[in-house]
Short mmCIF file of C-alpha atoms and ligand atoms in Angstrom, two decimals:
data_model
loop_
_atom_site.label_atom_id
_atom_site.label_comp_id
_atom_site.label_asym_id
_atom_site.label_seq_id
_atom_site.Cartn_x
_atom_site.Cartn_y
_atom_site.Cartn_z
CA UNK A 1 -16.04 -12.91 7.04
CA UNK A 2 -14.63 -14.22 3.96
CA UNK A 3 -12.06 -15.50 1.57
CA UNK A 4 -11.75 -14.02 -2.17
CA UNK A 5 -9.99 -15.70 -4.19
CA UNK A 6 -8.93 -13.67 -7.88
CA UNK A 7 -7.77 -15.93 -10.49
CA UNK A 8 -6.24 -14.60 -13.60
CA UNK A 9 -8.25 -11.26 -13.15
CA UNK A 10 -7.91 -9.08 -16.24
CA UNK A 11 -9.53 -5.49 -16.85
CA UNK A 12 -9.54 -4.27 -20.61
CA UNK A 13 -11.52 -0.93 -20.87
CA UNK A 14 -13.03 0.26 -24.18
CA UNK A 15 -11.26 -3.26 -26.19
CA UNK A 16 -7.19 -1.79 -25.78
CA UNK A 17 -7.32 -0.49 -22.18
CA UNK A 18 -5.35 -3.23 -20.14
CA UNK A 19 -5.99 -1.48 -16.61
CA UNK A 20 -5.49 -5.13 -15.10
CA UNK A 21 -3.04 -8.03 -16.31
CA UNK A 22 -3.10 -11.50 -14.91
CA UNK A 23 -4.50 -10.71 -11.49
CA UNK A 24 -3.80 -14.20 -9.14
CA UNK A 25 -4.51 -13.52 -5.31
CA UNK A 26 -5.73 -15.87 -2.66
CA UNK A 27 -6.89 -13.41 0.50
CA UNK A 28 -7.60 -14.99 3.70
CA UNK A 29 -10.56 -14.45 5.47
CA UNK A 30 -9.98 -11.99 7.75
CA UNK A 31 -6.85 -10.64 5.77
CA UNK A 32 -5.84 -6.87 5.42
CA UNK A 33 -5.14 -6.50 1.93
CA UNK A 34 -3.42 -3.31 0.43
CA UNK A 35 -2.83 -2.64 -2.58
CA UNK A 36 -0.61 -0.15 -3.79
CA UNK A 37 1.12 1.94 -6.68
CA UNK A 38 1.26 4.87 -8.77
CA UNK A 39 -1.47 6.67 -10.29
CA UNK A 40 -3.22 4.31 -13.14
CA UNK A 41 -1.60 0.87 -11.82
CA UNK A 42 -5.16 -0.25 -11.68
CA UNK A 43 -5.77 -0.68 -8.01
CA UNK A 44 -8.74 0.95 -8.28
CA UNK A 45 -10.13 -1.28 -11.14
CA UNK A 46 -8.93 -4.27 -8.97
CA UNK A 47 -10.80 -3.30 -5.53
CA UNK A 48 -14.03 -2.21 -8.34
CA UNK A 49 -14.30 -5.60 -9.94
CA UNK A 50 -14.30 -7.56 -6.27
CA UNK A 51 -17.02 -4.80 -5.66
CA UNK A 52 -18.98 -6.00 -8.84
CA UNK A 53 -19.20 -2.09 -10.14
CA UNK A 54 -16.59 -3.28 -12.64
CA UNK A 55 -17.10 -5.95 -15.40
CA UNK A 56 -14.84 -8.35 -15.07
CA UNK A 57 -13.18 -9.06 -18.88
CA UNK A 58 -10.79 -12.69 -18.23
CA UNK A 59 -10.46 -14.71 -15.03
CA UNK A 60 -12.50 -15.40 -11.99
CA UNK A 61 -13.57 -14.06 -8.45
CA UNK A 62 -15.13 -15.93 -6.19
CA UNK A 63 -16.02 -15.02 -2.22
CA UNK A 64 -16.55 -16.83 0.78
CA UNK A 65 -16.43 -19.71 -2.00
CA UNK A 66 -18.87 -18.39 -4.51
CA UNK A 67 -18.03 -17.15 -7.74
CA UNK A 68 -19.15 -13.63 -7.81
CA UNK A 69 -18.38 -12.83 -11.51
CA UNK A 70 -21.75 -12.47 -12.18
CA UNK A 71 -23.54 -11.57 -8.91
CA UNK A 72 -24.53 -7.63 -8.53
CA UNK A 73 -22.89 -5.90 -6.36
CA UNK A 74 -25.62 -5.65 -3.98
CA UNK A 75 -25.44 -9.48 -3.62
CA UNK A 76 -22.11 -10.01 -2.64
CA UNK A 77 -22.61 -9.18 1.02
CA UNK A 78 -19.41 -5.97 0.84
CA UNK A 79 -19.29 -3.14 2.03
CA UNK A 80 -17.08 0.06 0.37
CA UNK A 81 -16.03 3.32 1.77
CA UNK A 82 -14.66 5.95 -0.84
CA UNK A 83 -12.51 8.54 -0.99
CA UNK A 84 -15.33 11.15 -1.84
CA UNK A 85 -17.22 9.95 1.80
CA UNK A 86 -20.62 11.04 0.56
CA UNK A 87 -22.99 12.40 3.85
CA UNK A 88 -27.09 13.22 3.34
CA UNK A 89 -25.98 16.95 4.80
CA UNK A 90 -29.76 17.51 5.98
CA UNK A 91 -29.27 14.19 8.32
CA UNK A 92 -27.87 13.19 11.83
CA UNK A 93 -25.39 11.39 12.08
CA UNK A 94 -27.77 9.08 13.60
CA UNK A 95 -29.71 8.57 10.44
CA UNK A 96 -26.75 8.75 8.45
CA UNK A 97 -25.82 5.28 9.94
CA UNK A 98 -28.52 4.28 10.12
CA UNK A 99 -29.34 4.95 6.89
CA UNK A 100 -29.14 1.86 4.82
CA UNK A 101 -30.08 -0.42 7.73
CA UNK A 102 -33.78 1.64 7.71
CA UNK A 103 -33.53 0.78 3.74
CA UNK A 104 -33.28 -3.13 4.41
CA UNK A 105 -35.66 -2.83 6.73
CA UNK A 106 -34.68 -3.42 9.99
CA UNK A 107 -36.49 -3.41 13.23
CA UNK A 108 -35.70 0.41 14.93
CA UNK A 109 -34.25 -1.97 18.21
CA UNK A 110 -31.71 -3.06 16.11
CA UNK A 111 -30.72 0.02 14.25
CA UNK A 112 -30.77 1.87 17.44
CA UNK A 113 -27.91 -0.97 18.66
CA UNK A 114 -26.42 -1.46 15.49
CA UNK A 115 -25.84 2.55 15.41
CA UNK A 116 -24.81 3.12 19.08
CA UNK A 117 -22.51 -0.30 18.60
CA UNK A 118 -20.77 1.30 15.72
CA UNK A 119 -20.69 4.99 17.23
CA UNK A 120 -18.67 3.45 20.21
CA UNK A 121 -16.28 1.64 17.98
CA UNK A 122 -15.90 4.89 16.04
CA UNK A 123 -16.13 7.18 18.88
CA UNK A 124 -18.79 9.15 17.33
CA UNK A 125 -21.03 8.63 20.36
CA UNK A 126 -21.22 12.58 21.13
CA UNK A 127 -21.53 13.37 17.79
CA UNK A 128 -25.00 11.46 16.61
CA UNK A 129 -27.38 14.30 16.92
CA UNK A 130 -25.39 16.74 14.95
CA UNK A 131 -25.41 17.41 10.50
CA UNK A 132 -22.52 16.27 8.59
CA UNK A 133 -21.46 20.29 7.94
CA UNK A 134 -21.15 20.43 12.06
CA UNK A 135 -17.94 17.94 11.71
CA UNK A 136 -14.30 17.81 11.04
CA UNK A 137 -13.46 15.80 7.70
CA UNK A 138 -12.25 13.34 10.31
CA UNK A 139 -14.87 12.79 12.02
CA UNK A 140 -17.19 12.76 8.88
CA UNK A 141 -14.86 9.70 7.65
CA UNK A 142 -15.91 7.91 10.70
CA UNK A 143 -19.27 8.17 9.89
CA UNK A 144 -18.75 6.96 6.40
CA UNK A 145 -17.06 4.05 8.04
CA UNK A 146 -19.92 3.76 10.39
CA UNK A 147 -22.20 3.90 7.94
CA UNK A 148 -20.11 0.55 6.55
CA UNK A 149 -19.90 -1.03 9.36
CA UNK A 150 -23.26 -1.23 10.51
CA UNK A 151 -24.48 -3.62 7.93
CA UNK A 152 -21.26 -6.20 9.23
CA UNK A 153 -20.16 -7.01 5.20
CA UNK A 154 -17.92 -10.02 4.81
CA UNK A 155 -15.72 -7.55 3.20
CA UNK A 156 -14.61 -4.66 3.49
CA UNK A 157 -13.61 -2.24 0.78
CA UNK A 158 -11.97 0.98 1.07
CA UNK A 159 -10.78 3.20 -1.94
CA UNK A 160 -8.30 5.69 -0.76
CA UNK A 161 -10.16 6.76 2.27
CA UNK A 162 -7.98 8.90 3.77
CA UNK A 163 -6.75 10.97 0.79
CA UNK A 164 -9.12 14.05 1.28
CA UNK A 165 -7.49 14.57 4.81
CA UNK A 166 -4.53 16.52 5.96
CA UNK A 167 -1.46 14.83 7.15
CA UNK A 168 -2.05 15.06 10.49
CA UNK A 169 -5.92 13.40 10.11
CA UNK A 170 -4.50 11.07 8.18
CA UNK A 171 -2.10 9.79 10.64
CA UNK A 172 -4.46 9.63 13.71
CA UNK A 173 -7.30 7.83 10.90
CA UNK A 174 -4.85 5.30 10.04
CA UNK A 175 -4.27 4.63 13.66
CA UNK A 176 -8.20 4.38 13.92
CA UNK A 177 -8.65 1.91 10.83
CA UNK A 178 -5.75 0.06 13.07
CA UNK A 179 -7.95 0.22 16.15
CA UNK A 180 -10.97 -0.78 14.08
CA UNK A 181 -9.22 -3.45 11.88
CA UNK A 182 -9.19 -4.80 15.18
CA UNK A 183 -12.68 -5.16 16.75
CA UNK A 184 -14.27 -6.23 13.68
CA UNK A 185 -14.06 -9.35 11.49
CA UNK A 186 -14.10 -8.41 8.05
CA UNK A 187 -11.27 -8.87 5.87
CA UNK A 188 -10.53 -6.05 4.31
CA UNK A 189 -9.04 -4.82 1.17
CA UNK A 190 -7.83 -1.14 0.83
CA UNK A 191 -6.42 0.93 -1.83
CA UNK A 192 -3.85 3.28 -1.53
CA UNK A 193 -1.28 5.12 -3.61
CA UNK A 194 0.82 6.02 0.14
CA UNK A 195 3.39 3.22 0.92
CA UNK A 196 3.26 4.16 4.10
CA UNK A 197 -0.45 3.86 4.59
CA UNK A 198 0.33 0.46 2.46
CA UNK A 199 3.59 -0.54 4.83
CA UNK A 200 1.34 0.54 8.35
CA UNK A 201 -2.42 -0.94 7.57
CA UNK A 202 -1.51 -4.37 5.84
CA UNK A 203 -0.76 -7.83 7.02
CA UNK A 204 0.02 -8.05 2.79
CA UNK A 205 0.77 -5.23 0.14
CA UNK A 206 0.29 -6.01 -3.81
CA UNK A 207 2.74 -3.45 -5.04
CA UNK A 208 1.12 -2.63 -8.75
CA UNK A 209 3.07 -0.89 -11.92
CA UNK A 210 1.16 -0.24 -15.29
CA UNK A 211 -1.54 -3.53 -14.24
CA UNK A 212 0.84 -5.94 -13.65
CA UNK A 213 1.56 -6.99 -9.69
CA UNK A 214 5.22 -6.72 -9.12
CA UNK A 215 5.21 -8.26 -5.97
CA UNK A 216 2.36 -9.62 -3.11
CA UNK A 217 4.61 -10.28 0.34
CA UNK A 218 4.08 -8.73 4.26
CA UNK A 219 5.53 -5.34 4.66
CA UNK A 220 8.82 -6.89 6.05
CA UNK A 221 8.94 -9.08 2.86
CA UNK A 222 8.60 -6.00 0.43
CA UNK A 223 11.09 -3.94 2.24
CA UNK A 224 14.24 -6.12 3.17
CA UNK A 225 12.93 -8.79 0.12
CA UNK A 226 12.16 -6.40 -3.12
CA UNK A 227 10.96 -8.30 -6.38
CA UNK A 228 12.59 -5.57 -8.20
CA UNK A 229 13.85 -2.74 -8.82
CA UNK A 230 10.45 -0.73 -8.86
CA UNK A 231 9.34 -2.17 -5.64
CA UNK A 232 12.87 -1.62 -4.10
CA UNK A 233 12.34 2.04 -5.34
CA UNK A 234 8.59 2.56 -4.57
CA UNK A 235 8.43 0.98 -0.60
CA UNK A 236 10.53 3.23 1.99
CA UNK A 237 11.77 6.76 3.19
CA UNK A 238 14.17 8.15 2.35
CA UNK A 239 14.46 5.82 -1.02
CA UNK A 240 16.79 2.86 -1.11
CA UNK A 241 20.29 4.12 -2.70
CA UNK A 242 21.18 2.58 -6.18
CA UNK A 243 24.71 2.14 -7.77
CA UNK A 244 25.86 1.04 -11.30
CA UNK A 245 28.34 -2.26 -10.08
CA UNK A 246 29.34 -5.07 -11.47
CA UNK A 247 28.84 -8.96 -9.87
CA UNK A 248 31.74 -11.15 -10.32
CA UNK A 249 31.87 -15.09 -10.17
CA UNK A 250 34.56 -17.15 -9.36
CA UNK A 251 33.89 -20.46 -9.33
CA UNK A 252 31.32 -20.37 -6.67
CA UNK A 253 31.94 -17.30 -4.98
CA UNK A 254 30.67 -13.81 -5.94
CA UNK A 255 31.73 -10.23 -4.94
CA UNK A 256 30.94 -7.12 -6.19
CA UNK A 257 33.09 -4.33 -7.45
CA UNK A 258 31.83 -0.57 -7.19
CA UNK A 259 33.56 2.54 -7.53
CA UNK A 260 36.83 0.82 -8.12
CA UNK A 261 36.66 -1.48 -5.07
CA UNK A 262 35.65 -4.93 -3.88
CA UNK A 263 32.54 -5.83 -1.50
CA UNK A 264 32.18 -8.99 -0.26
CA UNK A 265 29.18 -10.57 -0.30
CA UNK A 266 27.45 -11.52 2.61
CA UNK A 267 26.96 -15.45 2.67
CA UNK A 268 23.51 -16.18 2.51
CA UNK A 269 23.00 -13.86 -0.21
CA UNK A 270 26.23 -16.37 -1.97
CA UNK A 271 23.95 -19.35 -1.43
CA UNK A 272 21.15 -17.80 -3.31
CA UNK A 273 23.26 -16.12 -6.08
CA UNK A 274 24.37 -19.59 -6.76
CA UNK A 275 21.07 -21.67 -6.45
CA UNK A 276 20.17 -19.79 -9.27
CA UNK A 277 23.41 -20.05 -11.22
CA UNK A 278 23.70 -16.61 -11.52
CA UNK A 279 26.75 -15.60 -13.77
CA UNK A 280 28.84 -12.38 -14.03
CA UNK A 281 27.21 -9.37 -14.92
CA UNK A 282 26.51 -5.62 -14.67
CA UNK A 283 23.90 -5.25 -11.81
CA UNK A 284 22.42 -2.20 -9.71
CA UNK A 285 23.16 -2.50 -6.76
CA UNK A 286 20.94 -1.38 -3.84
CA UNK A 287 21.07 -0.40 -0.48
CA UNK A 288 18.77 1.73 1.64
CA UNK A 289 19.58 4.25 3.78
CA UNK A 290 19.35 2.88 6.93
CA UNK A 291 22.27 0.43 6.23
CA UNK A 292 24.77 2.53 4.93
CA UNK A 293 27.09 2.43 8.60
CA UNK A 294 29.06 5.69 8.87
CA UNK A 295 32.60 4.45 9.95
CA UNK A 296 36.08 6.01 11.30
CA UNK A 297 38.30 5.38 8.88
CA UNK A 298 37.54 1.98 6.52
CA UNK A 299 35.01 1.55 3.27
CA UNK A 300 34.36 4.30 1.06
CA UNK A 301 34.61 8.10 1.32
CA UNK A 302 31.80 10.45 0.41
CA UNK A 303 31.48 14.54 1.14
CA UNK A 304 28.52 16.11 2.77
CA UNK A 305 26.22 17.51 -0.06
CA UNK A 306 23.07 18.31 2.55
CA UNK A 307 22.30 17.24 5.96
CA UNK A 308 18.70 17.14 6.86
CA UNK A 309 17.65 17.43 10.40
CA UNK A 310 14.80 15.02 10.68
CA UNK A 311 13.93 14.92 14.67
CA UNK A 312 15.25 11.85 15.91
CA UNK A 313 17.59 11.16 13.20
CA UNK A 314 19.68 13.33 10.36
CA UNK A 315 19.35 12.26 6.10
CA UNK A 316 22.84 12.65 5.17
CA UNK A 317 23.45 13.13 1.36
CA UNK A 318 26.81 12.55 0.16
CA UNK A 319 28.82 12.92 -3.06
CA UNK A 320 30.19 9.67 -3.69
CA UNK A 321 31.81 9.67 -7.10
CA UNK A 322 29.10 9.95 -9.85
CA UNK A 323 26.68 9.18 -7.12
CA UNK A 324 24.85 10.63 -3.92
CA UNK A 325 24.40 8.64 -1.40
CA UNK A 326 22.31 9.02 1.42
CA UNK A 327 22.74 7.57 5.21
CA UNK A 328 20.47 7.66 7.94
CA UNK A 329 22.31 8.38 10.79
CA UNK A 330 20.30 7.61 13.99
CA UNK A 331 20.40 10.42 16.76
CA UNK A 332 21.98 7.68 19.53
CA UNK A 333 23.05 9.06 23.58
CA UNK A 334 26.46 10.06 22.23
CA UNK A 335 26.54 13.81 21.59
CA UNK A 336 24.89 14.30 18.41
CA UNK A 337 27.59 14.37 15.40
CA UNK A 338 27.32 17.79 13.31
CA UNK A 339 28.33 17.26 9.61
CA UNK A 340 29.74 20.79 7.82
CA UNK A 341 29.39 20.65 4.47
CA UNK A 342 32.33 19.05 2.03
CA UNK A 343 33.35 17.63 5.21
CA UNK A 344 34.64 13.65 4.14
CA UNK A 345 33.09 10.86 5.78
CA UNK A 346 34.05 7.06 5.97
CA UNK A 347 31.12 4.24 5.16
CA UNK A 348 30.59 0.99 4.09
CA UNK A 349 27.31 -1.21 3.42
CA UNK A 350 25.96 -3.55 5.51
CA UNK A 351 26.67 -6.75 3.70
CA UNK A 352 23.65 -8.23 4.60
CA UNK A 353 21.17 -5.59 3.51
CA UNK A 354 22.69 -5.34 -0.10
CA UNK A 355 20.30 -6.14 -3.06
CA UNK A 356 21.48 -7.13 -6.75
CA UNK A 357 19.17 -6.14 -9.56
CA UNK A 358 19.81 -7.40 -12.97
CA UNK A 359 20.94 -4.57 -15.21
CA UNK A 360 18.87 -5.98 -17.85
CA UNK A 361 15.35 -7.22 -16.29
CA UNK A 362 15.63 -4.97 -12.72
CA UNK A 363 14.94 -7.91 -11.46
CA UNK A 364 16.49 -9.49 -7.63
CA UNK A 365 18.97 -11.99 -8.43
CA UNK A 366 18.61 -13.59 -5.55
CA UNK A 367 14.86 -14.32 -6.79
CA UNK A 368 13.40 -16.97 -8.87
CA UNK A 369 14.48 -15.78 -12.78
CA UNK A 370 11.06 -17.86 -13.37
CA UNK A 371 9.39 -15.61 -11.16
CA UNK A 372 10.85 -12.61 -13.37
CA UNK A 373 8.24 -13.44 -16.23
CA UNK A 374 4.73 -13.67 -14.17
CA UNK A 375 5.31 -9.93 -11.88
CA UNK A 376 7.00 -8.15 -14.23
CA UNK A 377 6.45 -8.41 -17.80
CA UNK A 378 7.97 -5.19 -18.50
CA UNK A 379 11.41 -4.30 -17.73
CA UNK A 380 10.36 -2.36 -14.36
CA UNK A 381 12.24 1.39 -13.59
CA UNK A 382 12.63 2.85 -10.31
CA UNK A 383 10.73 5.28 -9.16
CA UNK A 384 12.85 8.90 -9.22
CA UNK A 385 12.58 10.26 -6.02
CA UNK A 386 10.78 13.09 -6.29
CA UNK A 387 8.28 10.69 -7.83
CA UNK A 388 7.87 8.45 -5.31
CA UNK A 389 7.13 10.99 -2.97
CA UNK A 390 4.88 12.89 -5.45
CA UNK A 391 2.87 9.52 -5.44
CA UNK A 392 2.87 9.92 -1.97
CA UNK A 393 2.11 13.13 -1.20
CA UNK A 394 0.88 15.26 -4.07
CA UNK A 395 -0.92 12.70 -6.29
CA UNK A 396 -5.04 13.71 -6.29
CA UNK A 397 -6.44 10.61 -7.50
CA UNK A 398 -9.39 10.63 -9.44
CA UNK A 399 -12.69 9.92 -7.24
CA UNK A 400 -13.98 6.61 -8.62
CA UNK A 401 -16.78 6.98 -11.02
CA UNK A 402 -19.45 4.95 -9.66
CA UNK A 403 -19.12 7.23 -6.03
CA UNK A 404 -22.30 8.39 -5.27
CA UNK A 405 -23.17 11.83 -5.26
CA UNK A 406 -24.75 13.00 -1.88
CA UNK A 407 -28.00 14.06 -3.16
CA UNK A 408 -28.57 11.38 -4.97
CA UNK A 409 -27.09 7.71 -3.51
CA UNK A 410 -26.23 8.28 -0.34
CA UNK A 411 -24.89 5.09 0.46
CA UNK A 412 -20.90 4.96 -0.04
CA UNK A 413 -21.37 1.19 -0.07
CA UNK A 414 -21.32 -0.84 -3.15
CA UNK A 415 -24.91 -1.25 -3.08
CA UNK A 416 -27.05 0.78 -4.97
CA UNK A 417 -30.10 1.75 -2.84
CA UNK A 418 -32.98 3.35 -3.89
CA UNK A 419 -33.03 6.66 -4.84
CA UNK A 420 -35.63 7.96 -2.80
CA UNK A 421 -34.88 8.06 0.85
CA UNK A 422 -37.38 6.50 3.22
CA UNK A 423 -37.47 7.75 6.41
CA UNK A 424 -40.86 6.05 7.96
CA UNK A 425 -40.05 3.74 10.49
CA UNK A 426 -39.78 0.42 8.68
CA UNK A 427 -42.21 -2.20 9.49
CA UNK A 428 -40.45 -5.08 11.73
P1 LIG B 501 -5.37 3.48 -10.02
O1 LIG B 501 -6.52 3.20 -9.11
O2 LIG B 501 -4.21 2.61 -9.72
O3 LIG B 501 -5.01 4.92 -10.08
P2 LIG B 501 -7.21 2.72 -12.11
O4 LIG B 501 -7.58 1.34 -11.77
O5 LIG B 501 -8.18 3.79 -11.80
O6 LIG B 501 -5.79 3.06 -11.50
O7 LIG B 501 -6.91 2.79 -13.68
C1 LIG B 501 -6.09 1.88 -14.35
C2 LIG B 501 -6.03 2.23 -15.82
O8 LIG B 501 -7.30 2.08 -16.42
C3 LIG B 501 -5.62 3.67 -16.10
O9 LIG B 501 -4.83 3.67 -17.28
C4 LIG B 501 -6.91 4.36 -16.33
O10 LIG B 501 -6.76 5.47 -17.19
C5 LIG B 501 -7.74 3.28 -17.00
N1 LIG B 501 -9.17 3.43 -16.72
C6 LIG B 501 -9.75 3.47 -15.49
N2 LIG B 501 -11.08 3.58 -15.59
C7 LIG B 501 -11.36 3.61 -16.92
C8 LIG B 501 -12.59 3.69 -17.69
N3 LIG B 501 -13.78 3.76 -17.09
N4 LIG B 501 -12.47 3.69 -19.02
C9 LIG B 501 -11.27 3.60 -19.65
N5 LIG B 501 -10.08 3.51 -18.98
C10 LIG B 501 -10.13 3.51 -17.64
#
């Protein structure tokens, strides 16, 4: 259990490398952090230098109220499950787990409950007698995470853990880190690069681009509250719709104009606008699926490009000037609607659920302009599509360089053991 505080974290690899820019982060003990981005945002780096296997070039981290900038990994009481889950194949899982607990030297009582405490927890119970090569990648995971667990860190580190599995594994895992999250009292921080790993497993996301954080906020926050436009882009299926529109002022009220016609502008979002004197100007406008309403007559007109049948609900992609569109229309007790294609439907936006972006910055105009500088240093683009979901799906990230091999470091924890295994009972 433990806080770790990062203040004005900075990676620079080889002297022009900046992997990490400006890294400020107060987790809570106990907190499930995610972090999250593309390939090369420096996530890994991040979750490496709170490890201690990365040198730390600017700023400060300190846990449970010690600076650790200095302290070896093995010192800082964490423990880190990678990708690459690295097994002894000629062991139990028994004395897989148990493992770095015979290392330290612990009485066999207490490895024996240590491992049967974390088998439970892990549901491994049946499994302890049998070799790594006798298990599903699923269930070799759990060990990995057993093997963690036994040695109760005050934090908990986990790089990508689930990206060697198949879809369906990696659904019923994340349910299990859920589940597990749960009965112990760690705080954890886990990398990702799937926001819907990020959006399911944490109480807070820090959505990365290029080393710089473009936003830290609860998955609620990030979705209905994006920074930007890259965070707008990145978090949420199908993608959030953007539109070239223009915001107009008068006086002290705004509306928008977009494809020739006037949206009003829901009055919260008026207040905000204002509060930050925000003046006439070319925005993108942004609105996500789920909040484009499908009406009789009124709002806009679009024709049906492609439907996509998606189980309880249909992705409807519609031509809508220069545009597409796409609406998520929910599968309700009516008779499900059939759409042919070119057929013209009637929408309109949710008022509520619209976002402004400046034109200029891709910035939310309903956000602190001050805030503009500190997340997003660079101009931030949106994710295309097919890139998002790439990141999502497709991406192989590269196994992080300190992971042990199996022969030779057993341990996926961030402590370097000996190399030489020692399988005597250890002396109480
Ligand atoms: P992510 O985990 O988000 O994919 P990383 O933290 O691994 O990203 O990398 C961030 C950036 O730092 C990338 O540009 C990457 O190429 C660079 N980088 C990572 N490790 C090293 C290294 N050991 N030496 C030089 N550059 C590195």
């Amino acid at each position: 259990m433990a806080e770790i505080i990062l203040n004005h974290v900075k990676k620079i690899y080889d002297k022009s490398v900046v992997a990490v820019q400006d890294f400020c982060m107060e987790i809570r003990d106990q907190e499930f952090i995610v972090l999250v981005g593309p390939s090369g945002c420096g996530k890994s780096t991040t979750l490496r230098m709170i490890a201690g296997l990365e040198e730390i070039s600017a700023g400060e981290i300190s846990i449970g109220g010690k600076v650790v900038n200095r302290v070896p990994p093995k010192d800082r009481d964490i423990a880190m499950v990678f990708q690459d889950y690295a097994l002894y194949p000629h062991m139990t899982v028994y004395d897989n787990i148990a493992y770095g607990l015979k290392l330290r030297k612990f009485p066999r009582r207490v490895i024996d409950q240590k491992v049967r405490e974390a088998a439970a927890i892990l549901d491994i119970t049946d499994l302890l007698k049998r070799k790594p090569k006798a298990l599903s990648g699923g269930q070799r995971q759990r060990v990995a995470i057993g093997r963690a667990i036994v040695r109760s860190p005050k934090v908990f580190l986990m790089d990508e853990p689930l990206s060697n599995l198949d879809a369906k594994l990696r659904n019923q895992m994340r349910t299990e880190i859920i589940k597990l999250r749960q009965r112990i009292k760690t705080t954890f921080v886990y990398v990702t690069h799937d926001q819907t790993e990020a959006m399911t497993l944490g109480d807070r996301i820090v959505i990365m681009k290029e080393g710089f954080v473009q936003q830290i906020g609860t998955p609620r926050q990030v979705f209905h509250d994006p920074n930007n436009l890259f965070v707008a882009g990145f978090i949420g299926t199908p993608q959030m719709n953007f539109f070239e529109a223009q915001l107009c002022r008068e006086g002290e009220r705004y509306h928008l104009e977009l494809n020739g016609r006037r949206l009003e502008i829901a009055p919260e979002k008026q207040r905000r606008l204002l509060q930050y004197n925000v003046q006439s100007q070319s925005v993108t406008a942004g609105i996500r699926p789920e909040y484009v309403l499908l009406t009789d007559a009124a709002g806009f007109t679009g024709q049906v490009e492609v439907t996509e049948m998606m189980g309880s609900n249909t992705h409807l992609h519609l031509r809508f000037g220069e545009d597409e569109v796409v609406v998520l229309v929910p599968d309700g007790d009516e008779p499900v609607r059939e759409f042919s294609l070119g057929e013209t439907v009637h929408f309109t936006f949710h008022a509520e659920r619209i976002h402004l972006f400046s034109r200029e910055t891709g910035h939310n105009l309903e956000h602190d302009p001050r805030e503009a500088l500190t997340t997003s240093a660079q101009p931030p683009e949106v994710p295309s599509e097919p890139e998002a979901q790439a990141v999502a799906e497709a991406e192989a990230p590269v196994a992080p360089a300190a992971t042990p091999e199996p022969e030779a470091a057993p341990e996926t924890d961030a402590a370097p053991e000996p190399e030489t295994p020692q399988e005597s009972a250890p002396t109480p």
